Short mmCIF file of C-alpha atoms in Angstrom, two decimals:
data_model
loop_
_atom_site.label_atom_id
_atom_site.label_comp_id
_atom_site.label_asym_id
_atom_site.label_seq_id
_atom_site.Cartn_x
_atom_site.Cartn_y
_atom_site.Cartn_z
CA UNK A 255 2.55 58.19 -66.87
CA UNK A 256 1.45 57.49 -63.37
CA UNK A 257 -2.26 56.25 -64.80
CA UNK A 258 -0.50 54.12 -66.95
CA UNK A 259 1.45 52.14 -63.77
CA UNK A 260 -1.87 52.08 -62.20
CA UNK A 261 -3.84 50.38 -65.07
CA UNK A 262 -0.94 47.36 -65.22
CA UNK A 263 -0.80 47.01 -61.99
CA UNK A 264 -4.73 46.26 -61.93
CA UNK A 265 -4.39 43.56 -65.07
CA UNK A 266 -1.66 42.39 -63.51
CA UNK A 267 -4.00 41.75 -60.30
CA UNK A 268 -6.74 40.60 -61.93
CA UNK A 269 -4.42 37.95 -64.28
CA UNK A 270 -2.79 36.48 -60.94
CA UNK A 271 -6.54 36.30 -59.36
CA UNK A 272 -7.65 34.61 -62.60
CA UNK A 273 -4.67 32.09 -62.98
CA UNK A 274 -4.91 30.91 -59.08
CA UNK A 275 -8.47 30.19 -59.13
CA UNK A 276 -8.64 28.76 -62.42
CA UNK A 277 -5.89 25.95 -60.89
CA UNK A 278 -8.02 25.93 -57.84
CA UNK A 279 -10.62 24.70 -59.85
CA UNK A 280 -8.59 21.95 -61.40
CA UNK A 281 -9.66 18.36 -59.94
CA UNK A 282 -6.26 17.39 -57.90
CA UNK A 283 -4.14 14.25 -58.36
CA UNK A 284 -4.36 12.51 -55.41
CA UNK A 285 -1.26 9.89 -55.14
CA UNK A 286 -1.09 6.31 -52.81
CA UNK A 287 2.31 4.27 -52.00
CA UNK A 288 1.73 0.71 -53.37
CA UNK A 289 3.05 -1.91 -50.59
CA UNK A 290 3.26 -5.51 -52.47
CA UNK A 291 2.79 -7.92 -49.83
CA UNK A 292 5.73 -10.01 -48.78
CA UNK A 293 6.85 -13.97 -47.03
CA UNK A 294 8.10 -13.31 -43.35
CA UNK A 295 7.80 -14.53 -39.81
CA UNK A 296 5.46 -12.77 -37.49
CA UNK A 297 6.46 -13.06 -33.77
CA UNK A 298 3.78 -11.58 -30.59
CA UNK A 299 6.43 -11.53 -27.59
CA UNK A 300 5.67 -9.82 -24.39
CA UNK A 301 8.93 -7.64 -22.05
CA UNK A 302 8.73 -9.04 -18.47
CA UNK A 303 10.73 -6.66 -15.83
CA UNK A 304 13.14 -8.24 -13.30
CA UNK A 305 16.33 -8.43 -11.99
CA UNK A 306 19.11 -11.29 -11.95
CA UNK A 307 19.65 -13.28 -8.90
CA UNK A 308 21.77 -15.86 -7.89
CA UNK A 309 19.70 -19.36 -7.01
CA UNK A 310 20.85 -19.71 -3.80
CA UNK A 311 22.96 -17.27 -1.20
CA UNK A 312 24.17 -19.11 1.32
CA UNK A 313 24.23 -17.09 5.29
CA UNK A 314 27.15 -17.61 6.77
CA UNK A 315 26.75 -17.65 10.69
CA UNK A 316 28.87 -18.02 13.86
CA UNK A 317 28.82 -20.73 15.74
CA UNK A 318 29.65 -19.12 19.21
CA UNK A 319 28.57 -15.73 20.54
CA UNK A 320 31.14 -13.19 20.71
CA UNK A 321 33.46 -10.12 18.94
CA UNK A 322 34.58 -9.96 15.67
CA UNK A 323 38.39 -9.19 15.89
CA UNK A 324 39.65 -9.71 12.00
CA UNK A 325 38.29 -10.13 8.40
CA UNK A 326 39.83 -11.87 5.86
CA UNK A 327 38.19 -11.59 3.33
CA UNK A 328 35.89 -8.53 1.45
CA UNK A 329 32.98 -8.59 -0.90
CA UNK A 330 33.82 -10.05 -4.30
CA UNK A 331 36.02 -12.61 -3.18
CA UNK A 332 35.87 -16.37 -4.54
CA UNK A 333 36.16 -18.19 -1.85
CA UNK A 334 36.15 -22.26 -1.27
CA UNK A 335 34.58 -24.65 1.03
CA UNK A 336 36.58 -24.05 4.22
CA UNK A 337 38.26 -20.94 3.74
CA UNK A 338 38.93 -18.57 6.47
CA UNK A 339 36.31 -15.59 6.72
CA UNK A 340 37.03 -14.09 10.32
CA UNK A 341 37.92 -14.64 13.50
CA UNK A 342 35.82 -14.49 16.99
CA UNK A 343 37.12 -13.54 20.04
CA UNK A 344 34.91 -15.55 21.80
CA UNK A 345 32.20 -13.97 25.57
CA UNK A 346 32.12 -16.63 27.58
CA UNK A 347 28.68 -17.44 29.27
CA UNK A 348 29.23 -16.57 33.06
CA UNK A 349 27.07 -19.75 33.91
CA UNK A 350 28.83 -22.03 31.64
CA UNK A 351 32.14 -20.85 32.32
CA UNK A 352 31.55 -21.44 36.62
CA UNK A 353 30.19 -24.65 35.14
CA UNK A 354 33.17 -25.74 33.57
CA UNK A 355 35.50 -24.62 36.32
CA UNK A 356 34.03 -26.58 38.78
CA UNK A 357 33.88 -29.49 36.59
CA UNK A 358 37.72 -29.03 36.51
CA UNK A 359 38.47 -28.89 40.14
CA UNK A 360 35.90 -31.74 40.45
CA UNK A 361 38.12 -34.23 38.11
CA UNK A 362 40.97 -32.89 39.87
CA UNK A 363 39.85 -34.31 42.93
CA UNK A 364 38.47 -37.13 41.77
CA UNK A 365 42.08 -37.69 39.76
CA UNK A 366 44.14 -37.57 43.39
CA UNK A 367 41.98 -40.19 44.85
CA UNK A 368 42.47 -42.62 41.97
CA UNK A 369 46.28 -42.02 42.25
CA UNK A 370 46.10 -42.54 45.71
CA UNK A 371 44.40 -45.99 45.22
CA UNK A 372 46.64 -46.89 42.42
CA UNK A 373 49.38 -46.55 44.49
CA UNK A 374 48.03 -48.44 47.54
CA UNK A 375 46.77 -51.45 45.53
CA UNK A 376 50.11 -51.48 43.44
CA UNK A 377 52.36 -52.17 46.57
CA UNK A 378 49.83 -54.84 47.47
CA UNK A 379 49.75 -56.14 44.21
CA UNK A 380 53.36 -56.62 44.24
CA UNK A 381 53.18 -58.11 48.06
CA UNK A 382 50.39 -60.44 45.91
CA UNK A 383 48.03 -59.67 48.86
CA UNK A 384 45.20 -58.49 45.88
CA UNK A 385 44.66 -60.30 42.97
CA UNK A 386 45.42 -58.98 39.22
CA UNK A 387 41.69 -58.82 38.59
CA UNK A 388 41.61 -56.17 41.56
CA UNK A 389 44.22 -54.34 40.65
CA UNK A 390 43.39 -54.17 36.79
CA UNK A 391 40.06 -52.47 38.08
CA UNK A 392 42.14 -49.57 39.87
CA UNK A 393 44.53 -49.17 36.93
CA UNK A 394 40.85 -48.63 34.62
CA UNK A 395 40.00 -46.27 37.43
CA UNK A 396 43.26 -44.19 36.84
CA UNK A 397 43.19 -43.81 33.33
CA UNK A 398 39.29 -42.63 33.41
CA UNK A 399 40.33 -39.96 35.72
CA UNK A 400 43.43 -38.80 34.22
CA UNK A 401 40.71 -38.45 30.81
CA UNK A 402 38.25 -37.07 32.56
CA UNK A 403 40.26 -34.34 33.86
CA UNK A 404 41.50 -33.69 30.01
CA UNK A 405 37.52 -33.50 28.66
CA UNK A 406 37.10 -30.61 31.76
CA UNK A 407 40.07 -28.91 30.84
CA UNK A 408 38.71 -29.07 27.30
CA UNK A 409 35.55 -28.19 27.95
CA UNK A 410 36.65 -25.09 29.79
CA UNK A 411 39.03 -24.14 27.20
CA UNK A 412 36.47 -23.72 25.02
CA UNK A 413 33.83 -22.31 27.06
CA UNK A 414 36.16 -19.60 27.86
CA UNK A 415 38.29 -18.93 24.18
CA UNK A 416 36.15 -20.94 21.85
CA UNK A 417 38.99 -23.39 21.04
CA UNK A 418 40.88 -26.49 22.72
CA UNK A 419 44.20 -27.88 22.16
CA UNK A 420 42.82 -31.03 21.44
CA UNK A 421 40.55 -29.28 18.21
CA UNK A 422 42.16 -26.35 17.23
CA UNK A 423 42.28 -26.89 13.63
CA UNK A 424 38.37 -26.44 13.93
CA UNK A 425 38.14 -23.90 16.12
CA UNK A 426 34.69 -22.57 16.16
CA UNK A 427 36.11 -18.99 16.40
CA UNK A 428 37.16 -19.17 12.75
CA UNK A 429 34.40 -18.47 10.22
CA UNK A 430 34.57 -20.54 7.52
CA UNK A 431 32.70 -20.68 3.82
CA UNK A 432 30.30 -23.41 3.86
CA UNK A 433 30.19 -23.53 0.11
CA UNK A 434 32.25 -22.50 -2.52
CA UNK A 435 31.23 -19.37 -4.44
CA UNK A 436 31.57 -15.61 -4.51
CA UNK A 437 31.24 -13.26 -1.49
CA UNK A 438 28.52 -10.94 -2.13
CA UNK A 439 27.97 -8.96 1.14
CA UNK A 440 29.93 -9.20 4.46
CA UNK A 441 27.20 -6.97 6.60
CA UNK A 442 29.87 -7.16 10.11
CA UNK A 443 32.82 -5.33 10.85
CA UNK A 444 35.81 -5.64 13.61
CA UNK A 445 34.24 -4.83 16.49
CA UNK A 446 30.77 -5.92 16.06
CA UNK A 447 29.48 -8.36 18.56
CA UNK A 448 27.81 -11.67 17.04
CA UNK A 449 25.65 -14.41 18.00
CA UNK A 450 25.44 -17.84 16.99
CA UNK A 451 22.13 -19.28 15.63
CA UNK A 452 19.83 -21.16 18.10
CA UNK A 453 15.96 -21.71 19.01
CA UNK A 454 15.01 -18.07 20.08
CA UNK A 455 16.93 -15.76 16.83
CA UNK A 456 18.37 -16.57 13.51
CA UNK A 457 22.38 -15.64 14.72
CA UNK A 458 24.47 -12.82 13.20
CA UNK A 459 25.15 -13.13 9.09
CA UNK A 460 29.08 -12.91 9.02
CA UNK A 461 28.99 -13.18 5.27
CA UNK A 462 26.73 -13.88 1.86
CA UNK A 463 27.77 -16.44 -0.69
CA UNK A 464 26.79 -17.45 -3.89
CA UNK A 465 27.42 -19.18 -7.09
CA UNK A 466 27.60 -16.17 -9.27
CA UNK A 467 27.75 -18.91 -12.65
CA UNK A 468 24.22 -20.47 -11.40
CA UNK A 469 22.23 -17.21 -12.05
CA UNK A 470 18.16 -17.01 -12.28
CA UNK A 471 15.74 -14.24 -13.52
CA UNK A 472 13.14 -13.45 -11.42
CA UNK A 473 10.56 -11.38 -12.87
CA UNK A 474 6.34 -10.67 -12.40
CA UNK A 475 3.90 -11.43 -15.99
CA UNK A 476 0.24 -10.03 -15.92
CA UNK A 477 -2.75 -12.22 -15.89
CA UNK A 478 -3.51 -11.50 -18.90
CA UNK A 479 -0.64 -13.34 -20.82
CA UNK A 480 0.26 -16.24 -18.01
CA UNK A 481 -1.68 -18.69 -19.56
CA UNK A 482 0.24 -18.30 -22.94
CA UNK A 483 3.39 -19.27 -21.50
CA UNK A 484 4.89 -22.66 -20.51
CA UNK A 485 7.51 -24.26 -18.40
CA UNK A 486 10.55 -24.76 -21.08
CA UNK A 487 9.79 -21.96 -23.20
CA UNK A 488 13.17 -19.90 -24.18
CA UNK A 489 13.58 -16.20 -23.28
CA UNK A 490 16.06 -13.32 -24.19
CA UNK A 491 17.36 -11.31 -21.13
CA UNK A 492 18.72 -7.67 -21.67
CA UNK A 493 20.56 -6.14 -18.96
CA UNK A 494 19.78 -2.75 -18.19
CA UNK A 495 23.51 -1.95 -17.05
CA UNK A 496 24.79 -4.57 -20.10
CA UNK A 497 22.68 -2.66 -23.47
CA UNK A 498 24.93 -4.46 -25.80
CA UNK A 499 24.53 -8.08 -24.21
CA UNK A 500 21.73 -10.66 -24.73
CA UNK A 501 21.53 -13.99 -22.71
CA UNK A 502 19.51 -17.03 -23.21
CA UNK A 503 17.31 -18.14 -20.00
CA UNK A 504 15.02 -21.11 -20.24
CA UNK A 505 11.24 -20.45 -18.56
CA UNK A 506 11.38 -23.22 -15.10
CA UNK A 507 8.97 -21.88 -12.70
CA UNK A 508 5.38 -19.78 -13.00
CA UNK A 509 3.63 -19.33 -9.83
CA UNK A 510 0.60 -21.03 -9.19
CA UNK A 511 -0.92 -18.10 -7.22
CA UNK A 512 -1.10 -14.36 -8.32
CA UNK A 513 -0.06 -11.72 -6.21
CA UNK A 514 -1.37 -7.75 -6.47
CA UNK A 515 0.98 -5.06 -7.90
CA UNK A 516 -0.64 -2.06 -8.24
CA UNK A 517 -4.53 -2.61 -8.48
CA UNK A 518 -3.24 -5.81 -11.30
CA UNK A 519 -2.60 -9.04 -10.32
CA UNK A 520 0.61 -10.94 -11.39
CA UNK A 521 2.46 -14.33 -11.51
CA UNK A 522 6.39 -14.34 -10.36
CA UNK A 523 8.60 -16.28 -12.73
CA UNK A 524 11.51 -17.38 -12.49
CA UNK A 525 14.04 -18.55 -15.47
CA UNK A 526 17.66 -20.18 -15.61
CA UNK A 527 20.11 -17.91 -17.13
CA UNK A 528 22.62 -18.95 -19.39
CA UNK A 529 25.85 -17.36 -18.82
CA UNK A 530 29.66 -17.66 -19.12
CA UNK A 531 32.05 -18.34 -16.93
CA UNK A 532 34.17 -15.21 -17.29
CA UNK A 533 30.90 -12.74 -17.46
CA UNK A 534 30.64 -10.07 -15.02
CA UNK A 535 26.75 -9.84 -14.43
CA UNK A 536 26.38 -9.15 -10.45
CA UNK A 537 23.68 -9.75 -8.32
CA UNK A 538 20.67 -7.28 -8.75
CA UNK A 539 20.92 -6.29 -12.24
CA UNK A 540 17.76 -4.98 -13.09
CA UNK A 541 16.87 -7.03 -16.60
CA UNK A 542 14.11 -7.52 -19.46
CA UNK A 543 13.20 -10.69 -20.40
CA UNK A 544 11.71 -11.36 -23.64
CA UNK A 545 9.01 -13.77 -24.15
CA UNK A 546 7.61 -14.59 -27.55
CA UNK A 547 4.10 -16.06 -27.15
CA UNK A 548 3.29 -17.24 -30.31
CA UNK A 549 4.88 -17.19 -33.68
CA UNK A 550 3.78 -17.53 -37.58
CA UNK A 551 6.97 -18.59 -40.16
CA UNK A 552 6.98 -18.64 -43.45
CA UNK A 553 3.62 -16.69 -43.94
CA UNK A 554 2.21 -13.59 -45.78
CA UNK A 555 2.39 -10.30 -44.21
CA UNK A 556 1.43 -6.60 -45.37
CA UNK A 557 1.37 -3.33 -42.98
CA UNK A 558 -1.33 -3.32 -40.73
CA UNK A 559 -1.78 -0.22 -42.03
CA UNK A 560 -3.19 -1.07 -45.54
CA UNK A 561 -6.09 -2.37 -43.97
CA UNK A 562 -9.59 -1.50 -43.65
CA UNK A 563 -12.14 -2.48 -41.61
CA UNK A 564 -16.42 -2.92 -42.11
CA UNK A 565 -17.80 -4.21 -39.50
CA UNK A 566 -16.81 -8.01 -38.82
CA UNK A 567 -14.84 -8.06 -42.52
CA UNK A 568 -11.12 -6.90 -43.03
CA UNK A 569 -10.50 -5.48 -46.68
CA UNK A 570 -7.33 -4.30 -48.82
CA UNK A 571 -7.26 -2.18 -51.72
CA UNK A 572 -6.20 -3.33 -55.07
CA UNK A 573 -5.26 -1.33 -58.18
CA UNK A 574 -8.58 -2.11 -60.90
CA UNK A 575 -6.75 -0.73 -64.11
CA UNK A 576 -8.62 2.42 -64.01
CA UNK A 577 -8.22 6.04 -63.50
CA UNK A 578 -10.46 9.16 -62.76
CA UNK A 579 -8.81 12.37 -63.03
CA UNK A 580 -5.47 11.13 -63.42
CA UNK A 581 -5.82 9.40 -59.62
CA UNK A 582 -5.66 5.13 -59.48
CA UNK A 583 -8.99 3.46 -58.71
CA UNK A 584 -8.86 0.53 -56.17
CA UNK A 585 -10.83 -2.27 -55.94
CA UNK A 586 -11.76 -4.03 -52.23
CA UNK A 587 -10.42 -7.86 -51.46
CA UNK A 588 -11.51 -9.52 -48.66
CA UNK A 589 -8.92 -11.11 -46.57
CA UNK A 590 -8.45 -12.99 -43.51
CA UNK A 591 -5.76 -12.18 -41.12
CA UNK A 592 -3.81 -14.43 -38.52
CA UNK A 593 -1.05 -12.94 -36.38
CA UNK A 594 0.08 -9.37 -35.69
CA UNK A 595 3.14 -8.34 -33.87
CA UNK A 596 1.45 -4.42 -33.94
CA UNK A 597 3.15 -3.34 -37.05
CA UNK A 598 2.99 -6.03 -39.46
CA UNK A 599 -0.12 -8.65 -39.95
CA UNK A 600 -0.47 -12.53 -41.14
CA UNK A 601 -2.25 -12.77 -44.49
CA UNK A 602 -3.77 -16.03 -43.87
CA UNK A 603 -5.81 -15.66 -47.57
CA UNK A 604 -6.98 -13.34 -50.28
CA UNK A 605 -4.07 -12.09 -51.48
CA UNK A 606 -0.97 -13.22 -52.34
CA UNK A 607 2.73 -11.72 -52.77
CA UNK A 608 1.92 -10.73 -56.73
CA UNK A 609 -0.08 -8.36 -55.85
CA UNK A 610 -0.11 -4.38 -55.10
CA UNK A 611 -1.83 -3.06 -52.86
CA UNK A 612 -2.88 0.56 -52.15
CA UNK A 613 -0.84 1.75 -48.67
CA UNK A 614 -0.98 5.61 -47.34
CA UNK A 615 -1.50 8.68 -49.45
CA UNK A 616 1.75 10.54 -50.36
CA UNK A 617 1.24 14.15 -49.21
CA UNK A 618 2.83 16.67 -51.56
CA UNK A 619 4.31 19.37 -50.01
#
């Protein structure tokens, strides 16, 4: 019984052996998808990395030297032309201040002497031992003295607290916006000493502000593609923080020199963003622009990866009618191509959109 098992299990063997090689030995099928070409627009855009910026922040600066004491307002703020930032408590200059003193006690003197003659030259008026013209020249004295004593007392008023009676409503110890827009950085606190702008530093910045609905992008192209673009050309921005958003920016400014970034050289741009009034982009959003360089409508375009390549020639492969061994047999056209965006390819001619044309081999598993 036992050399019977042994003797089927060795035709058994050999029959398996037999039947795999024989279908090893069997020419295979080999299968292609078909791709039939189609009419569509190819587009070759390039991604320029920025960020968004407002066109112009405004500085806000003191106009007098001396302490911060309050803060109105805080970052984010729309503020108008005028409004009330913070107030100075103002450090009077030692020299200045001595100077204005003394040009106080001066008009005070200067004020008792022209009383003194007033009243003199009035009783002889009246006794009509001086004549009006006389007297009408002491009166003029008078009233220059009584206003030069009110300019000294001004003057020292605000030497020493930055404000007068005479122009309090624009005291120079309240900071006020210059222009209307949004705050976007108030880099001082109460406390902090500040100093107005003059010939030797730039002052203190009390606050930033911008027109947040007048937005640019500001971005850096390679060499390579700056002399495919123009002034005027429209752009797509995507905001890194903003994924679902898109905004249109028009192309207004490509710099005329090139500046190194790592070992390449590059061209800043800058482009005018489009935006709403009620979006909430902020200053510094890192953004893409999109850029599309040059664009065929309407045309033929296949895979790039039907293709083949001899030498200086591009070919396709189209079905001939024939088989060997149950596998399609191709034929070679010759075609000339336009445009590529990298995946799909201009068909400029050669083909048309009747056609079928042999694409990648279908790998059975």
């Amino acid at each position: 019984m036992k050399k019977f098992l042994i003797i089927g299990l060795l035709v058994v063997i050999f029959l398996g052996t037999f039947i795999y090689l024989w279908g090893k030995s069997q020419p295979e099928v080999i299968e292609y998808e078909e791709v039939r070409p189609s009419i569509g627009t190819i587009s070759k855009s390039t991604i320029v990395t920025g960020k968004i910026e407002p066109r112009n922040e405004v500085n806000v600066k003191p106009q007098i030297s001396g302490i911060i004491t309050e803060i109105l307002k805080e970052p984010g703020h729309k503020v108008n032309q005028g409004d009330v930032i913070a107030k100075i408590k103002v450090i009077p200059d030692m020299a200045q201040l001595s100077s204005a003193e003394s040009r106080v006690r001066l008009a005070e003197i200067n004020l008792k002497q022209a009383e003194t003659d007033y009243k003199r030259d009035e009783n002889l008026y009246n006794q009509q031992l001086i004549s009006a013209n006389e007297f009408d020249k002491i009166s003029q004295q008078l009233k220059q003295a009584i206003e030069e004593k009110a300019a000294a007392e001004d003057a020292l008023q605000v030497v020493r607290d930055g404000v007068s009676k005479s122009n309090a409503s624009a005291s120079s110890t309240l900071i006020r916006a210059t222009v209307a827009g949004v705050i976007l950085d108030i880099p001082v606190k109460v406390g902090n000493s500040v100093i107005n702008s003059n010939s030797f530093n730039d002052g203190t910045t009390i606050a930033t502000i911008a027109n947040m609905n007048d937005l640019i992008f500001r971005g850096n192209i390679d060499e390579t593609e700056v002399g495919q673009i123009t002034e005027g050309m429209p752009m797509k921005i995507t905001i890194g923080a903003l994924q679902d958003m898109k905004f249109d920016a028009v192309l207004e400014y490509i710099s005329p020199k090139a500046t190194e970034n790592n070992g390449a050289n590059q061209f800043e741009i800058k482009a005018a963003v489009r935006v709403a009034d009620d979006s909430k982009i902020r200053a510094g959003y890192s953004a893409n622009a999109e850029i599309v360089l040059s664009e065929a409508k309407n045309v033929v375009t296949v895979p790039e990866s039907v293709l083949e390549f001899s030498g200086d020639s591009t070919f396709v492969l189209v079905p001939d009618g024939t088989e060997t061994d149950g596998t399609k047999n191709y034929a070679r056209h010759s075609v000339t191509t336009g445009l590529s965006d990298g995946v799909n390819i201009e068909i400029k001619s050669g083909i048309d959109t009747t056609q079928v044309l042999r694409g990648q081999q279908i790998i059975k598993e």
